[in-house]
Coordinates of C-alpha atoms and ligand atoms in Angstrom, one line a residue:
M1 CA 98.5 -59.9 16.2
I2 CA 97.4 -63.1 18.1
G3 CA 99.4 -66.2 18.5
S4 CA 101.7 -66.5 15.6
N5 CA 105.1 -66.4 17.8
F6 CA 104.0 -69.6 19.3
C7 CA 106.8 -71.7 17.1
K8 CA 109.6 -69.4 18.1
L9 CA 108.5 -69.8 21.7
R10 CA 108.8 -73.8 21.6
A11 CA 112.0 -73.4 20.3
Q12 CA 113.0 -71.3 23.6
V13 CA 111.2 -73.6 26.1
V14 CA 113.7 -76.0 24.4
V15 CA 116.8 -74.4 25.4
F16 CA 115.5 -73.4 28.7
L17 CA 114.8 -77.2 29.4
M18 CA 118.2 -77.9 28.9
F19 CA 119.3 -75.1 31.0
M20 CA 116.9 -76.6 34.0
A21 CA 118.4 -80.5 33.6
A22 CA 122.4 -78.7 34.0
A23 CA 120.8 -76.3 36.9
G24 CA 118.8 -79.0 38.7
S25 CA 115.7 -78.4 39.9
G26 CA 113.6 -76.3 42.4
H27 CA 112.3 -72.7 42.1
A28 CA 115.4 -71.2 43.2
A29 CA 117.3 -73.0 40.3
L30 CA 114.1 -72.3 37.7
Q31 CA 114.9 -68.6 39.0
Q32 CA 118.4 -68.5 38.0
A33 CA 118.5 -70.9 35.0
T34 CA 116.1 -67.9 33.6
A35 CA 117.9 -65.3 34.5
S36 CA 121.5 -66.5 33.2
A37 CA 119.7 -68.1 29.4
T38 CA 121.0 -65.5 27.3
P39 CA 119.4 -65.8 23.9
A40 CA 121.9 -66.4 20.9
A41 CA 123.7 -63.0 19.6
P42 CA 121.7 -61.3 16.8
S43 CA 122.0 -61.8 13.5
R44 CA 123.6 -59.0 11.0
A45 CA 120.2 -59.0 9.5
D46 CA 118.5 -58.7 12.6
I47 CA 120.5 -55.7 13.7
L48 CA 120.2 -53.9 10.3
R49 CA 116.4 -54.5 10.6
G50 CA 116.1 -54.2 14.3
A51 CA 118.4 -50.9 14.8
Y52 CA 117.4 -47.3 14.5
G53 CA 120.7 -46.9 12.6
P54 CA 122.3 -43.6 11.3
Y55 CA 120.7 -44.1 7.8
R56 CA 117.3 -44.5 9.6
V57 CA 117.6 -41.7 12.3
N58 CA 118.8 -38.7 9.6
N59 CA 115.3 -38.7 8.0
D60 CA 111.5 -38.4 9.0
L61 CA 108.5 -40.6 7.0
L62 CA 106.3 -38.0 5.7
S63 CA 104.1 -40.1 3.0
Y64 CA 104.3 -43.4 1.1
H65 CA 102.3 -44.0 -2.1
L66 CA 102.6 -47.7 -2.8
D67 CA 101.3 -48.8 -6.2
V68 CA 101.6 -52.0 -7.2
R69 CA 100.0 -54.7 -9.6
V70 CA 99.2 -58.7 -8.5
D71 CA 99.1 -61.6 -10.8
P72 CA 97.7 -64.0 -9.3
E73 CA 98.3 -66.4 -12.3
K74 CA 102.0 -65.7 -12.0
Q75 CA 102.0 -65.1 -8.2
S76 CA 103.8 -62.1 -8.2
I77 CA 104.1 -58.8 -7.4
S78 CA 105.2 -55.7 -9.4
G79 CA 104.9 -51.8 -8.8
K80 CA 106.7 -48.6 -6.7
N81 CA 106.6 -47.1 -3.8
S82 CA 106.9 -43.5 -3.7
V83 CA 108.6 -42.5 -0.4
R84 CA 108.2 -39.2 0.9
F85 CA 110.4 -38.1 3.6
K86 CA 112.0 -35.3 5.7
M87 CA 115.9 -34.9 6.1
L88 CA 116.6 -34.6 9.9
A89 CA 120.5 -33.6 9.2
D90 CA 122.6 -33.3 6.0
G91 CA 123.5 -36.5 4.1
T92 CA 123.6 -38.3 1.2
R93 CA 122.4 -41.8 2.0
I94 CA 118.9 -43.5 3.7
Q95 CA 118.1 -46.9 4.5
L96 CA 115.2 -48.4 3.3
D97 CA 114.3 -52.5 3.3
L98 CA 113.2 -54.7 1.1
H99 CA 113.2 -58.7 1.5
P100 CA 116.1 -60.1 -0.8
A101 CA 113.6 -62.4 -2.5
L102 CA 112.3 -59.2 -4.5
A103 CA 114.2 -57.3 -6.9
V104 CA 115.0 -53.5 -7.3
D105 CA 114.1 -52.4 -10.6
K106 CA 114.9 -48.9 -10.1
I107 CA 115.3 -46.0 -7.8
L108 CA 114.8 -43.0 -8.9
L109 CA 114.9 -39.4 -7.4
G110 CA 113.0 -37.1 -9.8
A111 CA 113.8 -38.6 -13.5
T112 CA 117.7 -39.4 -11.5
P113 CA 118.5 -42.8 -11.0
L114 CA 119.9 -43.6 -7.8
T115 CA 122.7 -46.1 -6.7
Y116 CA 122.4 -48.4 -3.8
V117 CA 123.8 -51.1 -1.6
R118 CA 121.6 -54.5 -0.8
D119 CA 122.8 -56.1 2.5
S120 CA 120.6 -58.7 3.9
G121 CA 117.1 -57.1 3.9
A122 CA 118.4 -53.3 3.8
V123 CA 118.7 -51.6 0.9
F124 CA 120.8 -48.1 1.1
V125 CA 120.1 -45.9 -1.1
D126 CA 122.6 -43.1 -2.0
F127 CA 122.2 -39.6 -3.4
P128 CA 124.7 -37.6 -5.9
E129 CA 124.5 -35.0 -4.0
T130 CA 123.9 -33.9 0.0
L131 CA 120.2 -34.0 1.3
H132 CA 120.0 -31.0 3.2
A133 CA 118.1 -31.3 7.0
G134 CA 114.7 -29.6 6.8
Q135 CA 114.3 -30.5 3.0
E136 CA 111.6 -32.9 2.0
Y137 CA 112.4 -35.3 -1.0
T138 CA 110.3 -37.9 -2.6
I139 CA 112.2 -41.2 -4.3
D140 CA 110.3 -43.8 -6.1
F141 CA 111.5 -47.7 -5.5
Y142 CA 110.2 -50.0 -8.4
Y143 CA 110.5 -53.5 -7.4
S144 CA 109.4 -57.0 -8.4
G145 CA 109.0 -60.1 -7.7
H146 CA 107.7 -63.5 -6.4
P147 CA 107.1 -62.4 -2.4
L148 CA 107.2 -65.0 0.1
Q149 CA 105.2 -67.0 2.4
T150 CA 106.9 -67.2 5.3
A151 CA 104.2 -69.3 7.6
R152 CA 100.9 -70.5 7.4
F153 CA 99.7 -67.5 6.7
G154 CA 102.6 -65.4 7.0
G155 CA 104.2 -62.8 4.4
F156 CA 102.1 -62.6 1.5
T157 CA 100.1 -65.9 0.5
F158 CA 98.4 -66.8 -2.8
A159 CA 95.5 -69.0 -1.9
K160 CA 92.2 -69.8 -3.2
D161 CA 88.7 -69.8 -1.6
P162 CA 86.7 -72.9 -1.4
A163 CA 85.0 -72.1 -4.4
G164 CA 88.3 -71.7 -6.4
H165 CA 88.7 -68.2 -6.7
P166 CA 91.9 -66.5 -5.7
W167 CA 92.1 -65.4 -2.2
I168 CA 95.3 -63.3 -1.7
Y169 CA 96.5 -61.9 1.3
T170 CA 99.1 -60.4 3.7
A171 CA 100.3 -60.5 7.4
C172 CA 103.8 -59.7 8.2
E173 CA 104.0 -58.1 11.5
D174 CA 106.8 -61.0 12.7
I175 CA 108.8 -60.9 9.3
G176 CA 108.3 -57.2 8.4
A177 CA 106.7 -55.5 6.0
S178 CA 109.4 -55.4 3.8
V179 CA 108.8 -59.2 2.9
W180 CA 106.4 -57.7 0.2
W181 CA 106.9 -54.0 -0.4
P182 CA 109.9 -51.3 0.0
N183 CA 109.7 -49.4 3.1
K184 CA 111.4 -47.8 5.9
D185 CA 110.7 -51.2 7.8
Q186 CA 111.1 -50.4 11.7
W187 CA 108.4 -49.2 14.3
R188 CA 109.7 -46.0 15.5
D189 CA 108.7 -43.8 12.3
E190 CA 105.7 -43.7 10.5
V191 CA 104.4 -41.8 7.7
E192 CA 101.8 -39.3 8.5
N193 CA 99.1 -40.8 5.6
M194 CA 99.4 -43.0 2.8
Q195 CA 98.0 -43.8 -0.5
I196 CA 97.4 -47.8 -1.3
S197 CA 96.8 -48.5 -5.1
V198 CA 96.4 -52.1 -5.9
A199 CA 95.6 -53.6 -9.6
I200 CA 94.0 -57.2 -10.1
P201 CA 92.5 -58.8 -12.0
N202 CA 88.5 -57.7 -13.3
G203 CA 86.1 -59.1 -10.9
L204 CA 88.2 -59.6 -7.8
V205 CA 87.7 -57.1 -4.9
D206 CA 90.9 -55.2 -2.9
V207 CA 90.2 -54.2 0.6
S208 CA 93.3 -52.3 2.0
N209 CA 93.4 -49.6 4.8
G210 CA 92.2 -46.4 5.2
K211 CA 89.0 -45.1 3.0
F212 CA 88.1 -46.3 -0.3
V213 CA 88.4 -43.8 -2.5
G214 CA 87.4 -45.5 -6.1
K215 CA 88.3 -48.3 -8.6
T216 CA 89.4 -47.6 -12.2
D217 CA 89.4 -50.0 -14.8
L218 CA 92.7 -50.1 -16.4
G219 CA 91.6 -51.7 -19.9
D220 CA 93.7 -54.7 -19.8
G221 CA 91.7 -56.8 -17.9
Y222 CA 92.8 -55.4 -14.6
T223 CA 91.0 -53.0 -12.5
R224 CA 93.1 -50.6 -10.2
W225 CA 91.9 -50.1 -6.3
D226 CA 92.8 -46.9 -4.5
W227 CA 92.6 -46.3 -0.9
L228 CA 93.6 -43.4 1.0
V229 CA 95.1 -43.7 4.9
Q230 CA 94.5 -40.5 6.3
Y231 CA 96.6 -41.1 9.6
P232 CA 99.8 -42.4 10.9
I233 CA 100.2 -45.9 10.0
N234 CA 102.7 -49.0 10.9
N235 CA 104.3 -50.5 7.8
Y236 CA 103.3 -54.0 9.0
D237 CA 99.5 -52.8 9.0
V238 CA 99.3 -52.4 6.1
S239 CA 97.5 -55.1 3.9
L240 CA 96.0 -56.0 0.8
N241 CA 93.2 -58.5 0.8
I242 CA 92.2 -60.0 -2.8
G243 CA 89.2 -61.9 -3.3
N244 CA 85.9 -62.8 -4.6
Y245 CA 84.5 -60.1 -1.9
V246 CA 80.9 -59.0 -1.0
H247 CA 80.2 -56.3 0.8
F248 CA 77.8 -54.7 3.3
S249 CA 77.7 -51.8 5.3
D250 CA 76.5 -50.1 8.4
Q251 CA 77.4 -47.2 10.6
L252 CA 77.9 -45.9 14.2
G253 CA 77.0 -42.3 14.6
D254 CA 79.4 -40.7 12.0
L255 CA 81.4 -43.9 11.7
P256 CA 81.1 -46.1 8.8
L257 CA 81.6 -50.0 9.3
D258 CA 82.2 -51.8 5.9
F259 CA 82.4 -55.5 6.3
Y260 CA 83.8 -57.7 3.2
V261 CA 83.4 -61.6 3.3
L262 CA 82.7 -64.5 0.7
P263 CA 79.6 -64.7 -0.8
E264 CA 78.6 -68.3 1.2
D265 CA 79.3 -66.4 4.4
L266 CA 77.2 -63.5 4.0
D267 CA 74.3 -64.3 6.3
K268 CA 76.4 -65.6 9.3
A269 CA 78.8 -62.4 8.9
K270 CA 75.9 -60.3 9.0
K271 CA 74.6 -61.8 12.3
Q272 CA 78.5 -61.7 14.2
F273 CA 79.7 -58.6 12.6
A274 CA 77.1 -57.1 14.7
Q275 CA 78.9 -57.6 17.9
A276 CA 81.7 -55.0 16.2
K277 CA 79.1 -52.0 17.2
G278 CA 78.7 -53.1 21.0
M279 CA 82.9 -53.7 21.0
I280 CA 83.7 -49.9 19.7
E281 CA 81.0 -48.4 22.0
A282 CA 82.7 -50.3 25.0
Y283 CA 86.3 -48.9 23.7
Q284 CA 84.9 -45.7 23.0
H285 CA 83.5 -45.7 26.6
Y286 CA 87.1 -46.2 28.2
F287 CA 89.7 -44.3 25.6
G288 CA 87.6 -42.1 23.4
E289 CA 86.6 -41.8 19.6
Y290 CA 87.6 -44.8 17.7
P291 CA 90.9 -43.5 16.4
F292 CA 90.7 -43.9 12.7
Q293 CA 87.2 -41.7 12.0
K294 CA 87.7 -40.6 8.5
D295 CA 89.1 -43.9 7.4
G296 CA 86.3 -46.0 8.7
Y297 CA 86.4 -49.4 10.2
K298 CA 86.4 -52.4 8.1
L299 CA 85.8 -56.1 9.2
I300 CA 87.3 -58.4 6.3
E301 CA 87.1 -62.2 6.0
V302 CA 90.4 -64.2 5.9
P303 CA 91.3 -67.6 6.3
Y304 CA 93.8 -67.2 9.0
S305 CA 92.5 -66.3 12.7
G306 CA 92.8 -62.2 12.6
M307 CA 95.1 -59.8 12.4
E308 CA 94.7 -56.1 13.3
H309 CA 95.5 -54.3 10.1
Q310 CA 94.7 -50.1 11.0
S311 CA 91.1 -49.7 9.9
A312 CA 91.0 -53.0 7.9
V313 CA 90.9 -55.6 10.9
T314 CA 90.8 -59.1 9.3
Y315 CA 88.8 -62.1 10.8
G316 CA 89.0 -65.7 10.5
N317 CA 87.1 -67.0 13.4
H318 CA 84.6 -69.0 11.8
F319 CA 81.6 -66.7 12.8
T320 CA 81.1 -68.1 16.2
N321 CA 81.7 -66.9 19.5
G322 CA 85.1 -67.7 21.4
Y323 CA 88.3 -68.5 19.9
L324 CA 88.3 -71.1 16.5
G325 CA 85.9 -72.6 18.8
R326 CA 87.2 -72.9 22.2
D327 CA 86.4 -71.0 25.4
W328 CA 89.5 -69.1 25.4
T329 CA 90.3 -68.2 28.9
G330 CA 88.6 -71.6 29.9
V331 CA 86.0 -69.8 32.4
G332 CA 83.0 -69.4 30.6
V333 CA 82.6 -66.1 29.4
S334 CA 85.0 -66.3 26.4
P335 CA 82.0 -68.0 24.4
K336 CA 79.8 -64.8 25.1
F337 CA 81.9 -63.0 22.3
D338 CA 83.7 -63.5 19.5
F339 CA 87.5 -63.3 20.5
I340 CA 88.9 -62.1 17.2
I341 CA 86.4 -59.1 16.7
I342 CA 87.3 -57.8 20.0
H343 CA 90.9 -58.3 20.5
E344 CA 92.1 -57.3 16.9
S345 CA 89.9 -54.2 17.0
G346 CA 91.3 -53.4 20.5
H347 CA 94.3 -52.6 18.7
E348 CA 93.4 -49.8 16.9
W349 CA 93.4 -48.2 20.1
F350 CA 96.6 -50.0 21.2
G351 CA 99.0 -51.2 18.5
N352 CA 97.9 -48.8 15.8
S353 CA 97.2 -45.5 17.6
V354 CA 98.9 -45.5 20.6
S355 CA 102.2 -47.5 19.1
A356 CA 105.4 -48.8 20.5
A357 CA 108.8 -47.5 18.7
D358 CA 110.4 -50.9 19.2
R359 CA 109.5 -54.6 18.8
S360 CA 110.7 -55.2 22.1
D361 CA 108.2 -53.3 23.7
M362 CA 105.3 -54.8 22.0
W363 CA 103.3 -55.5 25.6
I364 CA 102.3 -51.7 24.6
H365 CA 100.4 -53.2 22.0
E366 CA 99.3 -56.5 23.2
G367 CA 99.0 -56.5 26.9
W368 CA 97.1 -53.3 27.0
T369 CA 95.1 -54.9 23.9
T370 CA 94.6 -58.4 26.0
Y371 CA 93.6 -56.0 29.0
L372 CA 91.0 -54.1 26.5
E373 CA 89.4 -57.6 26.5
V374 CA 88.8 -57.5 30.0
L375 CA 87.2 -53.8 29.7
Y376 CA 85.0 -54.9 27.2
V377 CA 83.6 -58.2 29.3
E378 CA 83.3 -55.6 32.1
Y379 CA 81.3 -53.1 29.8
T380 CA 79.5 -55.8 28.4
F381 CA 78.6 -58.6 30.7
G382 CA 79.9 -56.9 34.2
H383 CA 82.7 -56.6 36.6
E384 CA 82.4 -60.2 38.1
D385 CA 82.9 -61.7 34.8
A386 CA 85.9 -59.6 33.8
I387 CA 87.6 -60.5 37.0
K388 CA 87.0 -64.0 36.1
Y389 CA 88.0 -63.5 32.3
V390 CA 91.2 -62.0 33.6
N391 CA 92.2 -64.3 35.8
G392 CA 91.2 -67.4 33.5
Y393 CA 94.5 -66.0 31.8
K394 CA 97.0 -67.1 34.6
P395 CA 97.5 -70.6 33.3
K396 CA 98.6 -69.3 29.9
V397 CA 101.5 -67.4 31.8
Q398 CA 104.9 -69.0 31.9
N399 CA 106.9 -66.4 33.6
R400 CA 110.2 -67.9 31.8
E401 CA 111.7 -64.5 30.4
P402 CA 110.9 -61.1 30.8
I403 CA 108.1 -59.6 28.5
I404 CA 110.4 -56.7 27.6
A405 CA 112.8 -58.0 24.9
E406 CA 116.0 -56.9 23.8
R407 CA 116.0 -53.7 22.0
G408 CA 117.0 -52.8 18.6
I409 CA 117.4 -56.6 17.6
A410 CA 113.7 -57.1 16.2
A411 CA 113.1 -59.3 18.6
T412 CA 110.0 -61.1 19.4
P413 CA 109.1 -60.6 23.1
P414 CA 107.6 -63.8 24.8
Q415 CA 103.7 -64.7 24.8
D416 CA 103.3 -63.8 28.5
M417 CA 103.0 -59.9 27.1
Y418 CA 99.9 -60.9 26.2
F419 CA 98.4 -62.5 29.7
K420 CA 100.7 -61.5 32.2
G421 CA 100.7 -58.1 30.5
A422 CA 96.9 -58.0 30.8
L423 CA 97.2 -59.4 34.4
F424 CA 99.5 -56.8 35.4
L425 CA 97.2 -53.6 34.3
N426 CA 94.8 -55.8 36.4
T427 CA 97.2 -55.7 39.4
L428 CA 97.8 -51.9 38.7
R429 CA 94.0 -51.0 38.9
S430 CA 94.0 -52.5 42.3
V431 CA 97.0 -51.0 43.4
I432 CA 95.5 -47.3 42.4
N433 CA 92.6 -48.7 44.2
D434 CA 89.9 -46.2 42.8
D435 CA 88.0 -47.1 40.0
P436 CA 87.0 -43.4 38.9
R437 CA 90.5 -42.6 39.2
W438 CA 92.1 -45.2 37.2
F439 CA 89.6 -45.3 34.4
A440 CA 90.2 -41.2 34.4
L441 CA 94.2 -42.5 34.1
I442 CA 94.0 -45.2 31.2
H443 CA 91.4 -42.5 29.3
D444 CA 94.1 -40.2 29.8
F445 CA 97.2 -42.2 29.2
Y446 CA 95.6 -43.3 25.7
Q447 CA 94.5 -39.7 24.9
H448 CA 97.9 -38.5 25.5
F449 CA 100.1 -40.5 23.5
K450 CA 97.5 -41.4 20.8
Y451 CA 99.1 -41.4 17.0
Q452 CA 102.6 -41.9 18.9
N453 CA 105.4 -44.3 18.8
I454 CA 106.6 -44.8 22.5
M455 CA 108.6 -46.9 24.9
T456 CA 108.0 -48.5 28.5
E457 CA 109.8 -45.5 29.8
D458 CA 107.1 -43.2 28.5
V459 CA 104.2 -45.4 30.0
V460 CA 105.8 -45.4 33.6
A461 CA 106.9 -41.9 33.6
Y462 CA 103.4 -40.9 32.9
F463 CA 101.6 -43.3 35.2
N464 CA 104.0 -42.0 38.2
Q465 CA 103.3 -38.5 37.0
Q466 CA 99.8 -38.8 37.1
T467 CA 99.3 -41.0 40.4
G468 CA 102.2 -39.3 42.2
M469 CA 103.4 -42.5 43.2
N470 CA 106.8 -44.2 42.4
L471 CA 105.3 -47.2 40.0
T472 CA 108.8 -47.9 38.6
P473 CA 109.8 -50.9 40.4
L474 CA 106.1 -52.9 39.9
F475 CA 106.2 -52.1 36.0
D476 CA 109.7 -53.1 36.4
Q477 CA 109.1 -56.2 38.5
Y478 CA 106.5 -57.2 36.1
L479 CA 108.2 -56.6 32.5
R480 CA 111.7 -56.6 32.8
H481 CA 112.0 -59.9 35.3
T482 CA 111.1 -63.4 35.2
A483 CA 109.2 -63.9 38.4
I484 CA 106.0 -62.5 39.8
P485 CA 106.2 -61.3 43.5
T486 CA 105.8 -63.3 46.1
L487 CA 103.4 -62.0 49.3
E488 CA 105.6 -64.0 52.1
L489 CA 103.5 -64.5 55.7
K490 CA 104.7 -66.2 58.4
F491 CA 102.0 -67.0 61.1
N492 CA 102.5 -66.9 64.9
E493 CA 99.3 -67.9 66.0
A494 CA 100.2 -68.4 69.8
E495 CA 101.2 -64.7 69.5
G496 CA 98.4 -63.8 67.1
T497 CA 100.7 -62.0 64.5
V498 CA 101.7 -62.4 60.9
D499 CA 105.2 -61.2 59.6
Y500 CA 104.9 -60.4 55.9
R501 CA 107.1 -58.8 53.4
W502 CA 107.5 -59.0 49.6
Q503 CA 110.1 -61.4 47.8
A504 CA 110.8 -59.8 44.4
D505 CA 113.8 -59.1 42.3
E506 CA 113.3 -55.5 42.6
P507 CA 114.7 -54.2 46.2
D508 CA 112.5 -51.4 46.1
F509 CA 109.3 -53.5 45.3
A510 CA 106.6 -51.9 47.6
M511 CA 102.8 -52.7 46.6
P512 CA 99.7 -52.2 48.6
I513 CA 97.7 -55.6 48.3
R514 CA 94.4 -56.7 50.3
A515 CA 94.6 -59.4 52.6
G516 CA 92.7 -60.6 56.1
K517 CA 89.5 -61.5 55.7
K518 CA 87.5 -61.7 52.0
T519 CA 84.3 -60.0 53.2
D520 CA 86.2 -57.4 54.7
W521 CA 89.8 -56.8 53.1
Q522 CA 92.3 -55.3 55.2
I523 CA 95.2 -53.3 52.5
I524 CA 98.5 -53.9 54.1
Q525 CA 101.8 -52.1 52.7
P526 CA 104.3 -54.9 52.3
T527 CA 107.7 -53.9 51.1
T528 CA 110.5 -56.3 50.6
Y529 CA 111.3 -55.8 54.6
W530 CA 109.8 -58.0 57.1
Q531 CA 107.0 -56.2 59.1
T532 CA 104.7 -57.5 61.6
M533 CA 100.9 -57.1 62.4
K534 CA 98.6 -58.3 64.5
T535 CA 96.0 -60.8 63.1
P536 CA 93.0 -62.4 65.0
L537 CA 92.9 -65.0 61.6
K538 CA 94.4 -68.8 61.8
K539 CA 97.4 -69.3 58.9
N540 CA 94.4 -70.9 57.2
E541 CA 91.7 -68.3 57.5
F542 CA 93.8 -65.8 56.2
D543 CA 93.3 -64.9 52.5
V544 CA 95.0 -62.4 50.0
A545 CA 93.0 -60.9 47.2
T546 CA 94.9 -63.2 44.4
D547 CA 92.0 -62.5 41.9
L548 CA 92.4 -58.6 41.8
Y549 CA 96.8 -58.9 42.1
F550 CA 98.9 -61.2 40.3
V551 CA 101.0 -62.2 42.7
N552 CA 102.1 -65.5 44.7
V553 CA 101.4 -66.3 48.1
S554 CA 103.9 -68.4 50.7
K555 CA 102.3 -69.0 54.0
Q556 CA 104.4 -70.4 56.6
Ligands
ZN1 ZN1 97.2 -58.7 19.5

């Protein structure tokens, strides 16, 4: 996803500015103000949604079959989700979730109606007899109502296309998938596979995730569209896209490529969507096979910018390069490609295949995918453009709060997870200082964790183990603190020396960096303690490779 948390971010900025006013001004005050700014206490609803509580931890999802009917006239949805799960401990209760705007019609275990308790967005389902550890169960959760549209395009939206046909779509990463269908609405546990059946008025098309299985005329003016997801999937990736779509297809090796657009955009789409092949080739080059080979790759036109719905990426970038007509990083590289195709599809590798287990660690989705943009640029246009492109992200970095948010409360991390995340990974490449080794490392990292839900600790442990380095203070400095490290340099031109050290929050922060003469970098090994070295360079001649490392430099 891109940019959906801007509104929330603005609210945080206001709080921050109030702190600044109270704390005075200057850099020290800035660090102190951000460090001591504590967010409002999470609500009960945040905790119920965000925590991996006792009635979630006692079971493991196996599959969903979401079977719904969407009525564009009444702007309503009804149907059921059949939830198959394995108990991990004996118990009589599990937690599912459904937004309070929607009604629970009934919940059945076989033919037996189950009782339930609703609390905010949670639905605690109770069983008359103990469910046993190791056993598998299926319940049918029936629901109906008018799902919420939560923002310009968030939640579940009933809209019309320019020709007046219904155009109905979902995008729910922020509010959670339970805004429109009942599920275990958290990130840690994913189903192994899923069926999606969507009944809609004849003449419309539904595009959901996975492989198209077929459509069935229900004889009552509705047609059911059946889709099969053959891989683990995040709840928020599950999507409906209902419209007057036309379809065209292509192939990349054995991988089916399917495209769905409004009829009036067909010619433009055929030209613009040709970029999908080069994108997939680039990411396959770095990370290996497209993760959802059996399900295929799809691009689906929508009226919002785009979203990484698994194997069914939605696209609303106006069939032009850049991002919504802009040069996204402002350095002349972004207009060479379609930002939404490249970014949202990058999530197939990071976000959809490798997923975070808690929303707090969403940089695993967004920081990595923003770095994938950089790799796409490097593969397609060369290293020089890639360095220009990633450095073009620097003005967007705010350094106001850590990239990793509080766990267990469904908190949205700050926008820095995108840009600072990518700049950090570019920095890490320079620290490794061996490109073949770096590319092998990130390839193997992806392969090791594909189809899994992980936390930052897993990333750090993997990189430490594979490199034999202690990279923990680097990860922590960039992800768990607000400030980036500052390289302090004190020149003594009379003696021909320079003192150097890192100013960082992590006491053990030690990062090699290229410094000295631009045409002949020397790698120095600063720590948080002062060291001295000889240099023939004067203060104004002494450079630091700040395009390869995301750091501040202070010269005295
Ligand atoms: Zn994204």
